[in-house]
Coordinates of C-alpha atoms and ligand atoms in Angstrom, one line a residue:
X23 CA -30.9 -28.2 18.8
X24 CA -32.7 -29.4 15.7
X25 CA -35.1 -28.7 13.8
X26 CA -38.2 -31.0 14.2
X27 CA -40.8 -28.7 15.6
X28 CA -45.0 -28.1 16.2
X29 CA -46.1 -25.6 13.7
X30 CA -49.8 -25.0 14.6
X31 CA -50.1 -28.2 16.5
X32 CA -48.3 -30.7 13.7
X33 CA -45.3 -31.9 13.8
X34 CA -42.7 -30.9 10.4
X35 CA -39.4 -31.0 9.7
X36 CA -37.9 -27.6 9.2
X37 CA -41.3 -26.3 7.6
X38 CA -42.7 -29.8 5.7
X39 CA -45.1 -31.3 7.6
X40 CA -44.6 -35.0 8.1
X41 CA -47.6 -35.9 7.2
X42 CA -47.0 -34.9 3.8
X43 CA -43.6 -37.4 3.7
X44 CA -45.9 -40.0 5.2
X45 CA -48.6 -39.4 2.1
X46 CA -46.3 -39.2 -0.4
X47 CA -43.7 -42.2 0.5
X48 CA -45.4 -44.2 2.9
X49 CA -44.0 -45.4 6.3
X50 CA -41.6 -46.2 8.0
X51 CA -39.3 -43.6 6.9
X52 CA -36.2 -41.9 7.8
X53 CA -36.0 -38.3 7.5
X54 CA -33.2 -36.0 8.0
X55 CA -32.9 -31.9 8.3
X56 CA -30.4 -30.3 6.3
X57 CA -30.9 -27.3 8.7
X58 CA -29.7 -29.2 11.4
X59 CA -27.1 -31.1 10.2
X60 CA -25.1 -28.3 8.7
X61 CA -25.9 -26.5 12.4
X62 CA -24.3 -29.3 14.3
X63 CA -20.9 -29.6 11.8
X64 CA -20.6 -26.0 12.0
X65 CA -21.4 -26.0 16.3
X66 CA -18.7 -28.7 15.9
X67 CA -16.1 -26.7 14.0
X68 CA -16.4 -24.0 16.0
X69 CA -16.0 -26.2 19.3
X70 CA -12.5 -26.4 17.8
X71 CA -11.3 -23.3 16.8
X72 CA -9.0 -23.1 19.3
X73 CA -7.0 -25.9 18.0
X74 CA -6.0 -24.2 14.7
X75 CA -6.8 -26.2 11.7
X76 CA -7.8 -29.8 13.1
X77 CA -9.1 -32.1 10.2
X78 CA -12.9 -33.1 10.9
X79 CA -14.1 -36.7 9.1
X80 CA -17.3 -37.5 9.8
X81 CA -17.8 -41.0 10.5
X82 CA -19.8 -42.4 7.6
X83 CA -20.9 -45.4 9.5
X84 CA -23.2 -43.2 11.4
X85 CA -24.9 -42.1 8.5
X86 CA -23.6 -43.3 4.7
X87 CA -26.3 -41.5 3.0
X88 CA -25.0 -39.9 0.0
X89 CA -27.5 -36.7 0.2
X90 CA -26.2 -37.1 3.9
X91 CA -22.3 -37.1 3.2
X92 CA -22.5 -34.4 0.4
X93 CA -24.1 -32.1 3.2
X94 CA -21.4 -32.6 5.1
X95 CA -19.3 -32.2 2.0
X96 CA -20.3 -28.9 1.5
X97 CA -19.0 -27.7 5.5
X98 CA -15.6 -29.2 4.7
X99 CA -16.2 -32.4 6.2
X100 CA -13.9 -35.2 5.6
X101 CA -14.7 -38.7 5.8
X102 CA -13.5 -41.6 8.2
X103 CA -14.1 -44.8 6.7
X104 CA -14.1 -48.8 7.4
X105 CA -14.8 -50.6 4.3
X106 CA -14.6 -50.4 0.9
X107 CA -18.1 -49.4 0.7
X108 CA -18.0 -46.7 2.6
X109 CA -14.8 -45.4 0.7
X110 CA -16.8 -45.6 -2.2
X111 CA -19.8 -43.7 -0.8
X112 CA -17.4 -40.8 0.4
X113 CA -15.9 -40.1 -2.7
X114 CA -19.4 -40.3 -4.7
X115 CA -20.7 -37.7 -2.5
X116 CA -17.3 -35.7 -3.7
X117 CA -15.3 -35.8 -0.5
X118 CA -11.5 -35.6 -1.7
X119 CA -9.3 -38.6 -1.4
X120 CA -7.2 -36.4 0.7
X121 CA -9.7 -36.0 3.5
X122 CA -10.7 -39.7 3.9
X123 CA -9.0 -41.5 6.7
X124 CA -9.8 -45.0 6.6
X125 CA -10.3 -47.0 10.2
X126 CA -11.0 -50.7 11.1
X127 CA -9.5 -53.8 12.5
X128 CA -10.2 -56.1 9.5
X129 CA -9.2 -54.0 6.1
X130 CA -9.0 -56.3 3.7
X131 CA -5.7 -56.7 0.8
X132 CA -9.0 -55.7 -1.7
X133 CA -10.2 -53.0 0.0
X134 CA -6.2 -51.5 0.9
X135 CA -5.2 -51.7 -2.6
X136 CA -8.4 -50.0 -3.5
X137 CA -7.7 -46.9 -1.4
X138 CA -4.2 -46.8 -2.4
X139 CA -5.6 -46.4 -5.7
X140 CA -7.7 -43.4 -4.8
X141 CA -5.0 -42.2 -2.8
X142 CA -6.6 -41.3 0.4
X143 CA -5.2 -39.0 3.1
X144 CA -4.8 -41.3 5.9
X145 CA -4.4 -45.3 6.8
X146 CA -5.1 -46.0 10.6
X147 CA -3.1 -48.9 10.9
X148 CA -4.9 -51.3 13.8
X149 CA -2.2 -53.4 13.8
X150 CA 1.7 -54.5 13.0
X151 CA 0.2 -57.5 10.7
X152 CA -2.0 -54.7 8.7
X153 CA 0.9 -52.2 8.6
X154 CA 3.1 -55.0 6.9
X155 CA 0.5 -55.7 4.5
X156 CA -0.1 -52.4 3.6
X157 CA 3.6 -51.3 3.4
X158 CA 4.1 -54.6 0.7
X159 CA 1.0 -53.0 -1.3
X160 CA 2.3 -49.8 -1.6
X161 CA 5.6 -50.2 -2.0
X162 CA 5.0 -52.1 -4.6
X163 CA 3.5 -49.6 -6.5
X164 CA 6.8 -47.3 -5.6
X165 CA 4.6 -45.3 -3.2
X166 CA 4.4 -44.3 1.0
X167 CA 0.8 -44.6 2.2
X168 CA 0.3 -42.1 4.5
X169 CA -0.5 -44.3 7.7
X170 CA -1.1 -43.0 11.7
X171 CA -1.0 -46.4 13.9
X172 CA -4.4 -47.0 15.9
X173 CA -3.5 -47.4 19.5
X174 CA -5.8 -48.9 22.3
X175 CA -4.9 -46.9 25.4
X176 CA -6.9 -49.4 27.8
X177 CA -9.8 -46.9 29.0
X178 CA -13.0 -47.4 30.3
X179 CA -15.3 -45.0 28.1
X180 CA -18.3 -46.0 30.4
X181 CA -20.4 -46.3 28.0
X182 CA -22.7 -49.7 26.2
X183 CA -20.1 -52.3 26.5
X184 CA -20.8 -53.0 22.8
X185 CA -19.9 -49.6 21.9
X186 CA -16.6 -49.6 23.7
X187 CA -13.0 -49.7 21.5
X188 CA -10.5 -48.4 23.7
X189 CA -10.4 -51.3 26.8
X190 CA -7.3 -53.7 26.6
X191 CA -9.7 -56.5 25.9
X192 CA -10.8 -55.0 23.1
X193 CA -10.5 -55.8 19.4
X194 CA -9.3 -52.5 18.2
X195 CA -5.5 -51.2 18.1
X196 CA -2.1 -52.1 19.6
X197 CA -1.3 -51.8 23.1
X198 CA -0.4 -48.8 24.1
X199 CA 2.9 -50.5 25.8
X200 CA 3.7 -52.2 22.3
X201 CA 3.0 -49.1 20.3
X202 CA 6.9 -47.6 20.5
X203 CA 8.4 -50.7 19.2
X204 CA 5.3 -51.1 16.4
X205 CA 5.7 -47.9 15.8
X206 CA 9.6 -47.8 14.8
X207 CA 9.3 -51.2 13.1
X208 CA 6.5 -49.6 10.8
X209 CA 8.4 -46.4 10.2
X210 CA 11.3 -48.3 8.6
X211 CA 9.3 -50.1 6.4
X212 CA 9.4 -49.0 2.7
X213 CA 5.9 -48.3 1.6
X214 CA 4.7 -46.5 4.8
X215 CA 4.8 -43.0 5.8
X216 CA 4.3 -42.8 9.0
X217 CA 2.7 -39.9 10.1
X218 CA 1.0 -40.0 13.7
X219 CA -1.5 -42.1 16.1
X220 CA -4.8 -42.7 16.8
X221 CA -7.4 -43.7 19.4
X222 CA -11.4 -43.9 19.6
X223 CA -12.1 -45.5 22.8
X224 CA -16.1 -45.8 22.0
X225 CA -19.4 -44.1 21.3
X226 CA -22.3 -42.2 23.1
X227 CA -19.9 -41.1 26.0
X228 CA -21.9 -39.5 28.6
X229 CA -18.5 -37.9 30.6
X230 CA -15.5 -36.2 29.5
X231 CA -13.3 -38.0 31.6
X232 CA -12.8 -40.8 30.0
X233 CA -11.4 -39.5 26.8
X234 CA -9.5 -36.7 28.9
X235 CA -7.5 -39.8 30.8
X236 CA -7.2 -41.8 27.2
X237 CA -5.6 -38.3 25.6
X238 CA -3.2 -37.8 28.9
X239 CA -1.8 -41.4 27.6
X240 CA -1.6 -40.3 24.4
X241 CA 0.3 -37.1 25.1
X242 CA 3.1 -39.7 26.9
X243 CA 3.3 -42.0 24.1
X244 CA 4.0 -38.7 22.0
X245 CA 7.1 -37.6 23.8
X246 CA 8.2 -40.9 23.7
X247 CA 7.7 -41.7 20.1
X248 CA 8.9 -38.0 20.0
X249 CA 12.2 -38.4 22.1
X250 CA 13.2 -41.8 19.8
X251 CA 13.4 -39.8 16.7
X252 CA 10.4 -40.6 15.0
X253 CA 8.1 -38.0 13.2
X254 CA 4.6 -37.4 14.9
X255 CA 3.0 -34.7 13.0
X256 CA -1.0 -36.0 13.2
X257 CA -2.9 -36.8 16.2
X258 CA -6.7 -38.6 15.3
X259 CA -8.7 -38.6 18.8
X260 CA -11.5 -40.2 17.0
X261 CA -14.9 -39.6 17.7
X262 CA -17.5 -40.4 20.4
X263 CA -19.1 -37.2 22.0
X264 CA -22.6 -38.8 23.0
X265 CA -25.5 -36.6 22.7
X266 CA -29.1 -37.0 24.4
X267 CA -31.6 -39.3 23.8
X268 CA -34.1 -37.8 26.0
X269 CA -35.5 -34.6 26.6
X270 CA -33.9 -32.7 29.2
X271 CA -30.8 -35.2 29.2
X272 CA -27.6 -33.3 30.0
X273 CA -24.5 -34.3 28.2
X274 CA -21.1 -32.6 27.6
X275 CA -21.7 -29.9 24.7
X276 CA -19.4 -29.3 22.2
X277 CA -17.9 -26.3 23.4
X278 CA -16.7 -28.1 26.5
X279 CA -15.5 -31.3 24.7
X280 CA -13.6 -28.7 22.8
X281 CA -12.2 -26.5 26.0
X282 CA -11.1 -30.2 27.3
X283 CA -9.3 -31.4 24.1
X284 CA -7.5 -27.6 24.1
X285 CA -6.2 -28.5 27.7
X286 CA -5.2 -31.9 27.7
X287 CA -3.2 -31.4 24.3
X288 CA -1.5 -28.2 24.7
X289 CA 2.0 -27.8 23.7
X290 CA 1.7 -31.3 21.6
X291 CA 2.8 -29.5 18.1
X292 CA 0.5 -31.9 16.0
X293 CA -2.6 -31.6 14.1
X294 CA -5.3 -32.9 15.5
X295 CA -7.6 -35.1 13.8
X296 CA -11.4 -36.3 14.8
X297 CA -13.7 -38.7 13.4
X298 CA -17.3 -37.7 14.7
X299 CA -20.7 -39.6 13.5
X300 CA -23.1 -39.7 16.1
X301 CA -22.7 -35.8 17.3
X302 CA -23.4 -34.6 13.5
X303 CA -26.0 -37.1 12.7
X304 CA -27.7 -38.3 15.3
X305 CA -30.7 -35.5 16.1
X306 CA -31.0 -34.7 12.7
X307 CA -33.2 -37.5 11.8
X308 CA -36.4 -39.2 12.9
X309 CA -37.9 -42.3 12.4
X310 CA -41.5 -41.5 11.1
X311 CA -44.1 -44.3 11.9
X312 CA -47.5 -45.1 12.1
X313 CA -49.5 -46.9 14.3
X314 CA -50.9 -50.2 12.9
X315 CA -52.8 -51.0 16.4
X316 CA -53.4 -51.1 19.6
X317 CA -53.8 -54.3 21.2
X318 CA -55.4 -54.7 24.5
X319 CA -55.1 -58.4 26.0
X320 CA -56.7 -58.5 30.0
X321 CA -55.3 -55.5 32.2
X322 CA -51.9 -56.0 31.3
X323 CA -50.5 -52.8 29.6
X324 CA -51.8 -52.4 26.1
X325 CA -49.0 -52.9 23.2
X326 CA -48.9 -50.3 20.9
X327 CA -48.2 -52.0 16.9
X328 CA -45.9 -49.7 15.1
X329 CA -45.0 -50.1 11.1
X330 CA -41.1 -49.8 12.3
X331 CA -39.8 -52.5 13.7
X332 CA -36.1 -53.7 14.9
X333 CA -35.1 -54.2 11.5
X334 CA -35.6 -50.1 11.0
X335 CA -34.0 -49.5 14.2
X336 CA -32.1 -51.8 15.5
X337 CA -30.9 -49.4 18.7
X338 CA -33.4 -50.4 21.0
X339 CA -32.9 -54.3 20.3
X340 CA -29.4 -54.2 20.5
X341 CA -28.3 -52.0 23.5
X342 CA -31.4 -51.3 25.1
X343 CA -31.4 -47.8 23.9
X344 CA -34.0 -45.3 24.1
X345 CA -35.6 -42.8 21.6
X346 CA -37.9 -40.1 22.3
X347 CA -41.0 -41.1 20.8
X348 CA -43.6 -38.1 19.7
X349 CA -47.0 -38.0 17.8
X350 CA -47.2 -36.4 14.5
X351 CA -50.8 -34.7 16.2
X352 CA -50.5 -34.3 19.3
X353 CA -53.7 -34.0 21.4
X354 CA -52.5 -33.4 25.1
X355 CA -53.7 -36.8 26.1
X356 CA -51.2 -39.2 27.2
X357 CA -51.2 -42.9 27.4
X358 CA -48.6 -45.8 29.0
X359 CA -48.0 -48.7 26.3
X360 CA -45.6 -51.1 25.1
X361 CA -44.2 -49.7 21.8
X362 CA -43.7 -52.7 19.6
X363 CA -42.7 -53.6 15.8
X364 CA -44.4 -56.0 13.8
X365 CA -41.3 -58.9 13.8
X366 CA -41.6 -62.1 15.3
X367 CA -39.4 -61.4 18.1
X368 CA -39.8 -60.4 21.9
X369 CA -36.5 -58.1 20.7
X370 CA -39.0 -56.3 18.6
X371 CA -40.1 -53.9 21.3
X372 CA -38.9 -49.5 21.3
X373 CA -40.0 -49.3 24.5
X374 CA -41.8 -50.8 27.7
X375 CA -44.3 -49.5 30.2
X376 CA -43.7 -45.6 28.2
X377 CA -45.7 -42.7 28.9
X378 CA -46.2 -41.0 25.5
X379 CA -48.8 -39.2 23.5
X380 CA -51.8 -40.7 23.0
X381 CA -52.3 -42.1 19.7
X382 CA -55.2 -44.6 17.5
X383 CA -54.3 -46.6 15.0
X384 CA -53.4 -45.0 11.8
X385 CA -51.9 -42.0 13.4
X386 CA -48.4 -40.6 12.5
X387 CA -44.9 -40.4 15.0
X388 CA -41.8 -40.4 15.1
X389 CA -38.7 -41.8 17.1
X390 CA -36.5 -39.4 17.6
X391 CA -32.5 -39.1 17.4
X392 CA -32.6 -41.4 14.9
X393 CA -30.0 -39.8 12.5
X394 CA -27.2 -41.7 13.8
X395 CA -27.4 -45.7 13.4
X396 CA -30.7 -45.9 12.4
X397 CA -31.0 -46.7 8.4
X398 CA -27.4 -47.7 8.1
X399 CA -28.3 -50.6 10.3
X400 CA -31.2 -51.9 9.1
X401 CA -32.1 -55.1 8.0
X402 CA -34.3 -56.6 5.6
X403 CA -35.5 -59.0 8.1
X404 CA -38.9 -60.7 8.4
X405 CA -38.4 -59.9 4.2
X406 CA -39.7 -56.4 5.6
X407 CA -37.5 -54.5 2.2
X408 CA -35.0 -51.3 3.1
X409 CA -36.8 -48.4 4.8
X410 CA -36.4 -45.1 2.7
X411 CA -34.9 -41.7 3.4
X412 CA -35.7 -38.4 2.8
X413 CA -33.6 -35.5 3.4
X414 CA -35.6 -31.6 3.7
X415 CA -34.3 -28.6 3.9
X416 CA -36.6 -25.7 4.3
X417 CA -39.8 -26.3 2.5
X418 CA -38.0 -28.1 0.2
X419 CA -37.6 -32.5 0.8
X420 CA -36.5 -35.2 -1.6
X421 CA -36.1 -39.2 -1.1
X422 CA -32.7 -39.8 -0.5
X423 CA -33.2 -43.7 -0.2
X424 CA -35.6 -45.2 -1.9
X425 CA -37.3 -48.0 -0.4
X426 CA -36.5 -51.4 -1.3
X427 CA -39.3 -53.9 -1.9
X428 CA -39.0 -57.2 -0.5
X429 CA -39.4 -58.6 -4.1
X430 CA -36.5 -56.5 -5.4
X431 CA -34.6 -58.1 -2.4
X432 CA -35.5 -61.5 -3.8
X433 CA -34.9 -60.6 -7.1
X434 CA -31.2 -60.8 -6.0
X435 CA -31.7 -64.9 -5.3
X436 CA -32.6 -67.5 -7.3
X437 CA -33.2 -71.2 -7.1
X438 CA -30.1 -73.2 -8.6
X439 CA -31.4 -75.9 -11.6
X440 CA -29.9 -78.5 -9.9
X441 CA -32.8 -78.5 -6.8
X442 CA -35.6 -78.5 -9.5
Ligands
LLP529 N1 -14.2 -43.5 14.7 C1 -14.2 -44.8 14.8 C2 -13.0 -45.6 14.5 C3 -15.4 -45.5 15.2 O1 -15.3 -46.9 15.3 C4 -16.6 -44.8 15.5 C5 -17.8 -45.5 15.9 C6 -16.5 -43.4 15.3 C7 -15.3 -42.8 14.9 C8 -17.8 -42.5 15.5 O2 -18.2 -42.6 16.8 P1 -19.4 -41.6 17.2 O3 -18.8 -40.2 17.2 O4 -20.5 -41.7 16.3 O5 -19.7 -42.0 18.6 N2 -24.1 -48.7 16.4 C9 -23.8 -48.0 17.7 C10 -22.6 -47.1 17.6 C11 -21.3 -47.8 17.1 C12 -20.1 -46.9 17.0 C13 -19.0 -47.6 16.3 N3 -17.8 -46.8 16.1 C14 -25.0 -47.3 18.2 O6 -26.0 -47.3 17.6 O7 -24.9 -46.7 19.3

């Protein structure tokens, strides 16, 4: 459920009409609901309860926005990081150090030593080379990182095969087969505090079953690590609960990714830990555009000119991926069109051959479920600048992001002496 809605035949955002954000800060533009966001952490939570006190870190690369994160904040939300820029985003939107579990396959020495410092809850160690590196850091500084050790438990998660971590030929975590002997060699290392495992075997999954047969590994690697002496006391199942894209598209809710996780890790005696992003985020934002033409060429169908383009969005380009797309003003009338950006690029294209609302150019819409991935991967391509953000809640709405102007891109290069 969210929170973008007709209110006598316009389209707002909680109750600002988005015609009002378009005025005021131009298009494109991101916004989010507040409303909806805090709905979905708390839907989450509550998806949970039955698994005592499991840690929740919202996965910051879904949405980094510091408005965004503080939100999230606020419900209790911890953070799940993979650089050292998104470490520094979660703790200056006031997450504590203790709640941020850091993730990814390439941290560098910079960017451990920089979360030692802050002292964050939880390494996920991705691989024996990493581990070693991070035991030297912090033993060297006479303290035990707190550290689970990422395992890839070689399942299909049948979703976009860009978006999937958890296959044996991909990049992420040890192999499940070579994560006993991993795991010992890291627990006697100095410097490392060993504390539990992890897995995230991809994004947008459209079926439980997947992750259900992942965990089932998991709960045998347990006993094992269990039944060698070692100390499991933290199990991070990561994230990827997919959500829908289109209207009417039926996807495991919460409440049963919750009843499944309660099955398949009962009796385990750990605390469970997740790292959600897209669930949270993802329909509490829309992409607000406007329509810079339609172009008719023979009887072919007619391309539809939108002011977002791939460097906004970069879903559709990437993995083929759909978004709802809505007018601001509806009218009843449909039409079919090719929904295109402005870039030089046949990738530039939302959608092809889509019925939607019928629109003229200069009129106002929006992509929806766009609050997961969308600003956090855009480009400044085509010197296009940083599309900007606003985040509402109520009546109330504020710029987040402010958009960045191609010049204040360039302003960042200059032309050495030596070519002049
Ligand atoms: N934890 C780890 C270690 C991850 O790599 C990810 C996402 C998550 C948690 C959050 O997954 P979520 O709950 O959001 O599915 N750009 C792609 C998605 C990439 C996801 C990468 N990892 C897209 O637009 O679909």
């Amino acid at each position: 459920m969210d929170h973008f809605h007709l209110i006598d035949g316009a389209l707002h955002a909680e109750q600002v009409p988005l015609e009002d954000i378009a005025r005021d800060v131009g298009t494109p533009v991101y916004v989010y609901s507040r409303t909806t966001l805090v709905r979905h952490a708390q839907v989450f939570r509550k998806a949970l309860s039955a698994l005592g006190d499991p840690h929740i870190a919202f996965a910051v690369k879904a949405n980094p926005n510091l408005a965004v994160l503080n939100v999230l904040q606020r419900e209790g939300y911890g953070a799940d990081v993979v650089s050292g820029g998104e470490l520094q985003r979660a703790l200056a939107a006031d997450i504590a150090p203790k709640d941020i579990v850091f993730s990814g396959v390439g941290k560098t020495g910079a960017e451990l030593d920089y979360a030692l410092d802050t002292g964050i809850g939880q390494f996920n160690i991705e691989s024996l080379e990493e581990g070693t590196e991070l035991a030297h850091l912090a033993d060297a500084r006479n303290i035990g990182a707190p550290a689970a050790l990422r395992v890839n438990p070689d399942v299909d998660a049948r979703t976009h095969a860009k978006i999937s971590t958890g296959k044996a030929e991909n990049k992420f975590g040890v192999a499940i087969s070579d994560a006993p002997a991993i795991y010992a060699r890291l627990t006697a290392m100095p410097g490392l505090e060993m504390r539990g495992i992890a897995m995230h075997i991809g994004s947008q999954m459209a079926s439980l079953e997947p992750l259900e047969a992942a965990i089932g590994k998991m709960g045998v690697l347990l006993g094992e690590l269990r039944a060698a002496g070692h100390t499991v006391t933290h199990v991070d199942l990561g994230g990827g609960l997919g959500v829908p894209y289109k209207a009417g598209e039926e996807l495991p809710s919460p409440t049963e990714y919750g009843a499944m996780i309660a099955r398949a890790t009962k009796g385990w005696n750990a605390r469970l830990m997740f790292e959600p992003g897209r669930v949270i985020a993802g329909n509490a934002g829309v992409l607000l555009t406007r329509v810079i033409r339609l172009k008719r060429s023979g009887n072919r169908t007619p391309f539809m000119i939108v002011d977002a383009a791939m460097n906004d969005l970069a879903r559709p380009a990437l993995y083929g991926a759909w978004h709802d797309f809505e007018a601001v003003h509806p009218n009843g009338e449909k039409m079919t069109v090719n929904i295109v950006g402005p870039i030089c690029e046949t990738g530039d294209t939302f959608a092809m051959g889509r019925e939607c609302d019928a629109l003229e150019a200069g009129d106002l819409a929006i992509f929806r479920t766009a609050g997961a991935y969308g600003a956090t991967m855009a480009s400044s391509y085509n010197s296009r600048g940083f599309v900007a953000e606003v985040l509402v809640d109520g009546d109330k709405w504020s710029v987040v992001a402010d958009r960045i102007s191609p010049e204040a891109i360039s302003a960042a290069e200059r032309v050495p002496d030596w070519l002049k």
